[in-house]
PDB file of C-alpha atoms in Angstrom:
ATOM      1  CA  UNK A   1     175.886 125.283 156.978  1.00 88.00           C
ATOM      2  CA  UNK A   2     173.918 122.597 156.274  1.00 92.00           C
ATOM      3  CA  UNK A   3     175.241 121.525 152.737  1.00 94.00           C
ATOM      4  CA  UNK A   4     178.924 122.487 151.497  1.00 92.00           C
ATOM      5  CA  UNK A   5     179.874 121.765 147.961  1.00 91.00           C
ATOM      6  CA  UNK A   6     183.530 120.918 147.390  1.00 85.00           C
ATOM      7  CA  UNK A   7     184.339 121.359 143.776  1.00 86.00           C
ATOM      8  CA  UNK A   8     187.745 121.568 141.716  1.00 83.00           C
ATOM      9  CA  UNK A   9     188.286 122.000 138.496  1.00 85.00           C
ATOM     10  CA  UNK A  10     191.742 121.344 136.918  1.00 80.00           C
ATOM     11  CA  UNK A  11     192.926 122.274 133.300  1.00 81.00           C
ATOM     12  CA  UNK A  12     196.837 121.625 133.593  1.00 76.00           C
ATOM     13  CA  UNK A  13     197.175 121.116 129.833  1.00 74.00           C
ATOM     14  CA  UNK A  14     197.160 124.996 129.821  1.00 76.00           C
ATOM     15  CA  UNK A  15     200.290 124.808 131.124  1.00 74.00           C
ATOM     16  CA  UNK A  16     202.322 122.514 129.425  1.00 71.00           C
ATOM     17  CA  UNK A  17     203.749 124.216 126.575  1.00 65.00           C
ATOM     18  CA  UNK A  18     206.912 124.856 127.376  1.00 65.00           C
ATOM     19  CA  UNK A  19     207.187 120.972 129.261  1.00 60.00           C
ATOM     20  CA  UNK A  20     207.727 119.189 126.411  1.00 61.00           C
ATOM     21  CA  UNK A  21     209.280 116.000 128.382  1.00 62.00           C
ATOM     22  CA  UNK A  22     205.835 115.106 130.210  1.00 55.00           C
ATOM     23  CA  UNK A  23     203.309 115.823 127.161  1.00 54.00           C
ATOM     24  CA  UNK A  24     204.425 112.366 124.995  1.00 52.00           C
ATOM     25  CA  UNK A  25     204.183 109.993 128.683  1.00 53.00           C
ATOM     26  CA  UNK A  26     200.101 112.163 129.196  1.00 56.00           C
ATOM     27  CA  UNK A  27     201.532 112.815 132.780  1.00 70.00           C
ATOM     28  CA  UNK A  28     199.086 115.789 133.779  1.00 76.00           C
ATOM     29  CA  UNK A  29     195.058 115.646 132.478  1.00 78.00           C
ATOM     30  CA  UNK A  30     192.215 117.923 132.878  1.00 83.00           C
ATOM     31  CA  UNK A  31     189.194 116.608 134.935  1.00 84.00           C
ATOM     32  CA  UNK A  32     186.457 118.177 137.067  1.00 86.00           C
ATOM     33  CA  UNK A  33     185.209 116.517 140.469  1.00 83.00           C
ATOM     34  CA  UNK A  34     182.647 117.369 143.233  1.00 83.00           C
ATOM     35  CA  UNK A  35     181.208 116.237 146.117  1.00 81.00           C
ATOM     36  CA  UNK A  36     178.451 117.550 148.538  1.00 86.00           C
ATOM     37  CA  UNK A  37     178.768 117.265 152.441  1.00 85.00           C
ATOM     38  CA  UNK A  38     176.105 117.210 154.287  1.00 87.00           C
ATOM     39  CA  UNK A  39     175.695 118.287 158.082  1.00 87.00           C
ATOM     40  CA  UNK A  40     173.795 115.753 160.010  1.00 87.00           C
ATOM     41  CA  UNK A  41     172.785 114.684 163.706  1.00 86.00           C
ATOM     42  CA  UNK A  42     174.128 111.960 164.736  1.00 85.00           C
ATOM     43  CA  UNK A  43     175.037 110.033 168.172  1.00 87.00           C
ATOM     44  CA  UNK A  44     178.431 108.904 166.782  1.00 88.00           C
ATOM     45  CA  UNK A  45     180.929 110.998 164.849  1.00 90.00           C
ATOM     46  CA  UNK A  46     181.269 109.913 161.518  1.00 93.00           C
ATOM     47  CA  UNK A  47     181.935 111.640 158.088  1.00 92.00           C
ATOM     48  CA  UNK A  48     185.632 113.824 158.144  1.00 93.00           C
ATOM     49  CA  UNK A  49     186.961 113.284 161.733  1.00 96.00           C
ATOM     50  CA  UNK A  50     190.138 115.553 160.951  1.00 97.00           C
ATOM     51  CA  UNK A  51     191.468 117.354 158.311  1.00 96.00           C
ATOM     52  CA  UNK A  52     194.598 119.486 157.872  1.00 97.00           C
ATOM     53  CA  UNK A  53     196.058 122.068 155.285  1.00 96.00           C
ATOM     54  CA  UNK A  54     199.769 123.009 155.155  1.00 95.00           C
ATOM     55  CA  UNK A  55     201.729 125.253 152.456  1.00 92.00           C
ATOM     56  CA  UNK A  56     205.726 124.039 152.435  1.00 91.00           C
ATOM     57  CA  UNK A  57     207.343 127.461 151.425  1.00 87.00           C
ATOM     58  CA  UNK A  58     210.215 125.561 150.800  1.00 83.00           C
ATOM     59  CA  UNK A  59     208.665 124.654 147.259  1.00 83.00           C
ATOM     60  CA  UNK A  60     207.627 127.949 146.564  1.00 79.00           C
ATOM     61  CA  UNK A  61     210.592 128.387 144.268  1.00 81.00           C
ATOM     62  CA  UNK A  62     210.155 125.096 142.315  1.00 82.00           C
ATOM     63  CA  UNK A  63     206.961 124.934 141.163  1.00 77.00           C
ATOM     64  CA  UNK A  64     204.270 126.740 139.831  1.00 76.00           C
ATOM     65  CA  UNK A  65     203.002 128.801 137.269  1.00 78.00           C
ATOM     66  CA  UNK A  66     204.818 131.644 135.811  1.00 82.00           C
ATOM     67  CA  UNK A  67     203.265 135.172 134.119  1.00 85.00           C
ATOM     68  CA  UNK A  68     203.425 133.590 130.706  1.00 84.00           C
ATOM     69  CA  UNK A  69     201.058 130.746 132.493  1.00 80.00           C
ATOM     70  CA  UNK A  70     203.541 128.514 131.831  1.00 79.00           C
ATOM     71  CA  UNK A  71     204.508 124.852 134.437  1.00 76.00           C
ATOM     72  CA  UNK A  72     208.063 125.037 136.087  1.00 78.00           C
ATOM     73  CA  UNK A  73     209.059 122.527 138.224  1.00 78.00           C
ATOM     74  CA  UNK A  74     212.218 120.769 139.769  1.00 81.00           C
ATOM     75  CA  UNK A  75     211.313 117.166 139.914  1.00 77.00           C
ATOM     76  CA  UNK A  76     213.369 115.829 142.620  1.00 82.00           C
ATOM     77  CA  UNK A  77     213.091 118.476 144.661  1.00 84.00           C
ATOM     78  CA  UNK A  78     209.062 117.914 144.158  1.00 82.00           C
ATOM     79  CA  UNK A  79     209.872 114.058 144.954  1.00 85.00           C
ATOM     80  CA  UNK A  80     211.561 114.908 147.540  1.00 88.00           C
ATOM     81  CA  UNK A  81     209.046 117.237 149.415  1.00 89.00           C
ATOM     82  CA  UNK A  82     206.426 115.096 148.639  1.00 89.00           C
ATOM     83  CA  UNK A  83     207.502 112.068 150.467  1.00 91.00           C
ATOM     84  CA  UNK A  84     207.770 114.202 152.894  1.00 92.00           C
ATOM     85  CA  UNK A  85     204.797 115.964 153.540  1.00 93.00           C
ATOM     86  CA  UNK A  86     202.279 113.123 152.301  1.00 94.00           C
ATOM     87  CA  UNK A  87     202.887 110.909 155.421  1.00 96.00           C
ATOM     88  CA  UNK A  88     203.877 114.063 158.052  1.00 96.00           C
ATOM     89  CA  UNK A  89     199.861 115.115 156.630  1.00 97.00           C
ATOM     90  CA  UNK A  90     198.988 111.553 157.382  1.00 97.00           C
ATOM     91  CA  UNK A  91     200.137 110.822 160.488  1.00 97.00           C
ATOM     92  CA  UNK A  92     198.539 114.218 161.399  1.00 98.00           C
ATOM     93  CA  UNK A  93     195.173 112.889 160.345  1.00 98.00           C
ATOM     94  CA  UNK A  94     195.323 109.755 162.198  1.00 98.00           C
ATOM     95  CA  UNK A  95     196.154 110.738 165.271  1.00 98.00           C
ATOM     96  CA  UNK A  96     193.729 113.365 165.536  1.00 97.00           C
ATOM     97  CA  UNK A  97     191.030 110.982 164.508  1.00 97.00           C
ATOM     98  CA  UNK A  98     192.460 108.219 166.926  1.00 97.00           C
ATOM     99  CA  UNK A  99     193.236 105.463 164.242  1.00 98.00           C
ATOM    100  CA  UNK A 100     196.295 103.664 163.460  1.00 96.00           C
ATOM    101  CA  UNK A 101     197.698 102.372 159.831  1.00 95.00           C
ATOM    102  CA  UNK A 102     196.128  99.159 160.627  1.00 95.00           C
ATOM    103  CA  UNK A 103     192.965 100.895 161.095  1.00 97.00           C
ATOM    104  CA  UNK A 104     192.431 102.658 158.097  1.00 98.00           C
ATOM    105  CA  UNK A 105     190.552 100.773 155.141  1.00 98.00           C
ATOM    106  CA  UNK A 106     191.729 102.286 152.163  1.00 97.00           C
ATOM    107  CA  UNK A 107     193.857 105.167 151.121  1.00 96.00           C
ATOM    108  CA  UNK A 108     192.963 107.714 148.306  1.00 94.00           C
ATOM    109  CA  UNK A 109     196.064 109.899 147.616  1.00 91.00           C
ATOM    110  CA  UNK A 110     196.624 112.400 145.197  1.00 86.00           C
ATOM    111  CA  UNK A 111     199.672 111.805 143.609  1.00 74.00           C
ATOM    112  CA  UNK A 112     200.627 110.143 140.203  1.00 65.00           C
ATOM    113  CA  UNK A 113     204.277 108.791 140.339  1.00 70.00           C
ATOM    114  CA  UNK A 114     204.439 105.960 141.592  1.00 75.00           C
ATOM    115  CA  UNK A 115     207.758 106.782 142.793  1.00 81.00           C
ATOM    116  CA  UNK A 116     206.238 109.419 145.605  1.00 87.00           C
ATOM    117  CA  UNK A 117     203.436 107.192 146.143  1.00 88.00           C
ATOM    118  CA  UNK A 118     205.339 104.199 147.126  1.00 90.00           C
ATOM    119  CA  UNK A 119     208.255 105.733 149.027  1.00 92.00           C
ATOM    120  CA  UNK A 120     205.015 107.675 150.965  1.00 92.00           C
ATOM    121  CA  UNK A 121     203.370 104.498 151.434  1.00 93.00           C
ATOM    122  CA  UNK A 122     206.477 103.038 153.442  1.00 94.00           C
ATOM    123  CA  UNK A 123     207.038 105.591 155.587  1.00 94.00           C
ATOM    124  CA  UNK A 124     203.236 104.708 156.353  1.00 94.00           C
ATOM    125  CA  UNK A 125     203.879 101.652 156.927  1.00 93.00           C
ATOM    126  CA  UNK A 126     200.752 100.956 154.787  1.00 93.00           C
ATOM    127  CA  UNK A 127     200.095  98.072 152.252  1.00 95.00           C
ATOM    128  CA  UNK A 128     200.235  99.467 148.796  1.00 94.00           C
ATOM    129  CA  UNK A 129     197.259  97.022 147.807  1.00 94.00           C
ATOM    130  CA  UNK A 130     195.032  99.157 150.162  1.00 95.00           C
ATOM    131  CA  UNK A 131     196.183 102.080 148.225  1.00 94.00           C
ATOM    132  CA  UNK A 132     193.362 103.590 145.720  1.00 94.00           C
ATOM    133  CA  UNK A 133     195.350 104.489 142.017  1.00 91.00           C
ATOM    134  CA  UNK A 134     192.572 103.670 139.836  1.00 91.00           C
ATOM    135  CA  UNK A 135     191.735 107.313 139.002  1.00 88.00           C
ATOM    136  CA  UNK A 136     195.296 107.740 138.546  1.00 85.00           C
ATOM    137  CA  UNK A 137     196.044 104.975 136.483  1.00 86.00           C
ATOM    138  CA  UNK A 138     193.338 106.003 134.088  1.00 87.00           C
ATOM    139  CA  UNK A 139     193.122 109.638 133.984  1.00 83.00           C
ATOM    140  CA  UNK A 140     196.985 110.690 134.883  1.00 79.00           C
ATOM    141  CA  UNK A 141     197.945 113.461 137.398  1.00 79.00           C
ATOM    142  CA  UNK A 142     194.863 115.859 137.598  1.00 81.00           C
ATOM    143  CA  UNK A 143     195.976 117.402 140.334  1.00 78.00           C
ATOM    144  CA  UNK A 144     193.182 118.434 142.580  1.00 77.00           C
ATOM    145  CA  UNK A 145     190.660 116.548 140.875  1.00 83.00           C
ATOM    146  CA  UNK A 146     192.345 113.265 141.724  1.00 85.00           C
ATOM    147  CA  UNK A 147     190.280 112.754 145.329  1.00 89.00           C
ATOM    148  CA  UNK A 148     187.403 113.703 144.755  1.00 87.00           C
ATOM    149  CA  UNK A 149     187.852 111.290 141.117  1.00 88.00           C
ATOM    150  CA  UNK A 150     188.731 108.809 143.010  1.00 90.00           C
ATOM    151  CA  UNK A 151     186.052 108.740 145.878  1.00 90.00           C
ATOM    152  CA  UNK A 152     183.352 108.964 143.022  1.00 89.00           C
ATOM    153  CA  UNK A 153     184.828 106.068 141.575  1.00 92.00           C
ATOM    154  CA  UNK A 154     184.996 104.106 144.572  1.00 94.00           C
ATOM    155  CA  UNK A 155     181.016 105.140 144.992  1.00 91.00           C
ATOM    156  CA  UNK A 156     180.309 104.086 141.656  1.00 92.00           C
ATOM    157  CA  UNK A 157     182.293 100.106 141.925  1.00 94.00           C
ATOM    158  CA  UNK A 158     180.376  99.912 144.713  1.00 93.00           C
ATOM    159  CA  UNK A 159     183.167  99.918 147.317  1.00 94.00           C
ATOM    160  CA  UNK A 160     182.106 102.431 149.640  1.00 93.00           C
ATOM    161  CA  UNK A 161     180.942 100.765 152.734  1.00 94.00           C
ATOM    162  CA  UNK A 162     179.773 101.249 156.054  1.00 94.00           C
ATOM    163  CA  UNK A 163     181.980 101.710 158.697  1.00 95.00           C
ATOM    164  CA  UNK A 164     185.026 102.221 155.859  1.00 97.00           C
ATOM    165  CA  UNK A 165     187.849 104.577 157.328  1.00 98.00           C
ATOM    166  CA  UNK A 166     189.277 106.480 154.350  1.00 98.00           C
ATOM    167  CA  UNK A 167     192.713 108.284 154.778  1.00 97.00           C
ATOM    168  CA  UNK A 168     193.521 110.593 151.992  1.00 96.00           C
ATOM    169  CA  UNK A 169     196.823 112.919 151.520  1.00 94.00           C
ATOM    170  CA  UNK A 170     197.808 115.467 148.947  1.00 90.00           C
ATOM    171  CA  UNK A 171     200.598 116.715 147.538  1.00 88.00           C
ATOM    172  CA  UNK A 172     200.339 119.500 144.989  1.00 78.00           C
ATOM    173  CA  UNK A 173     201.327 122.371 142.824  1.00 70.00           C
ATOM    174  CA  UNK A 174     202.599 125.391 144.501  1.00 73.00           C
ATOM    175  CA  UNK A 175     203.785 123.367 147.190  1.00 83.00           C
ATOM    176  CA  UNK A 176     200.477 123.109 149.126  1.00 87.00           C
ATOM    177  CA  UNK A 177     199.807 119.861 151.111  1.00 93.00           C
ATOM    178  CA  UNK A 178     197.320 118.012 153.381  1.00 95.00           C
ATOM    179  CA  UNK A 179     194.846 115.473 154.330  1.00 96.00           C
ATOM    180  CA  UNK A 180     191.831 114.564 155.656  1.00 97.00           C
ATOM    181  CA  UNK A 181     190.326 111.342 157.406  1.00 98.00           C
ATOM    182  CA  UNK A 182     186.979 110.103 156.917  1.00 97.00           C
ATOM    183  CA  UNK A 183     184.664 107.533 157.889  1.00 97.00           C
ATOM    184  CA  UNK A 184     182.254 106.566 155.896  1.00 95.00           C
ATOM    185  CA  UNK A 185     178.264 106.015 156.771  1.00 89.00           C
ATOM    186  CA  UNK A 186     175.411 104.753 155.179  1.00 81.00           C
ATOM    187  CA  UNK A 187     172.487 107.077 156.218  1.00 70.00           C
ATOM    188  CA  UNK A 188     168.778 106.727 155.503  1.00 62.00           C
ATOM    189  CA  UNK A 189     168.031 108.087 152.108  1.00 50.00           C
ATOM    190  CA  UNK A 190     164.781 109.539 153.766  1.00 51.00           C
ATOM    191  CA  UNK A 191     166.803 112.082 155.792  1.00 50.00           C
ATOM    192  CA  UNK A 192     169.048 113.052 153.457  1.00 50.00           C
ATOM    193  CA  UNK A 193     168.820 114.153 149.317  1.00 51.00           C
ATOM    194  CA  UNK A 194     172.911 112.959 148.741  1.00 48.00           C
ATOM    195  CA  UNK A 195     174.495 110.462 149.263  1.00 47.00           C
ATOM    196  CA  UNK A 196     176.942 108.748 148.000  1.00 48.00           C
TER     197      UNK A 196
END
């Protein structure tokens, strides 16, 4: 394939109405995000140099949507599998791209408490000002909308830049994980129709 088209749309407000304790603090949101990738030919590998998926059964009992399309979670067990599997996803990433913490440029995670993000972050070994929250901060936990948010954000401040090695790790409902490292090129607009 030439083109793909990553798209995710999330609408967790659906489920909230039985989880009375997160609608007053707007924990979860609903947001759409896309972005296109685009095959090119290139002497240099650039664009996402690894990528991984995982699914921690160990969650599979703690969160999730029931028949009545209703959220149940256990929050510290969440916390707890989260700090886990954010930087095990990360490390995974780096290595296979050949980059250490010191390398990477920014990180875009999707996660909303600051408590997994933080505790993730020091495991990393990575600065927490280097650490992308601003579609976070602004828009709450939309789950798998949070990455691509936040790389569309970045693209729109004008803080995507060549050369930029991008290290992102999930976390998410259902107990499905992962990450993906990417380095980011400028490429003439006359050979390609996107870009960001």
């Amino acid at each position: 394939a030439k083109y793909a088209v990553v798209a995710h749309t999330e609408t967790m407000s659906s489920f909230l109405n039985k989880r009375t304790k997160f609608v007053p603090f707007v924990t979860f949101g609903d947001a759409a995000a896309a972005v296109i990738v685009e095959r090119v030919q290139a002497d240099e590998k650039f664009g996402i140099l690894s990528i991984c998926n995982y699914q921690d059964l160990k969650m599979l009992d703690y969160v999730g949507v029931d028949d009545d399309w209703n959220l149940y979670m256990d929050d510290s067990v969440i916390k707890d599998r989260a700090c886990v599997n954010i930087p095990k996803a990360s490390r995974e990433c780096l290595s296979e791209a050949g980059w250490g913490i010191g390398d990477v440029d920014i990180f875009v995670p999707h996660q909303t408490g600051n408590v997994i993000v933080k505790q993730a972050a020091a495991e990393l070994n990575f600065p927490m000002d280097k650490v992308f929250l601003k579609a976070q901060n602004l828009y709450g936990n939309v789950s798998g909308s949070t990455v691509p948010l936040g790389l569309a954000m970045l693209a729109e401040e004008g803080k995507l830049y060549d050369g930029q090695k991008i290290l992102s790790a999930t976390a998410g409902v259902g107990g499905n994980y992962g990450g993906f490292a990417y380095l980011h090129r400028k490429i003439n607009a006359e050979k390609s129709n996107y870009l960001l």
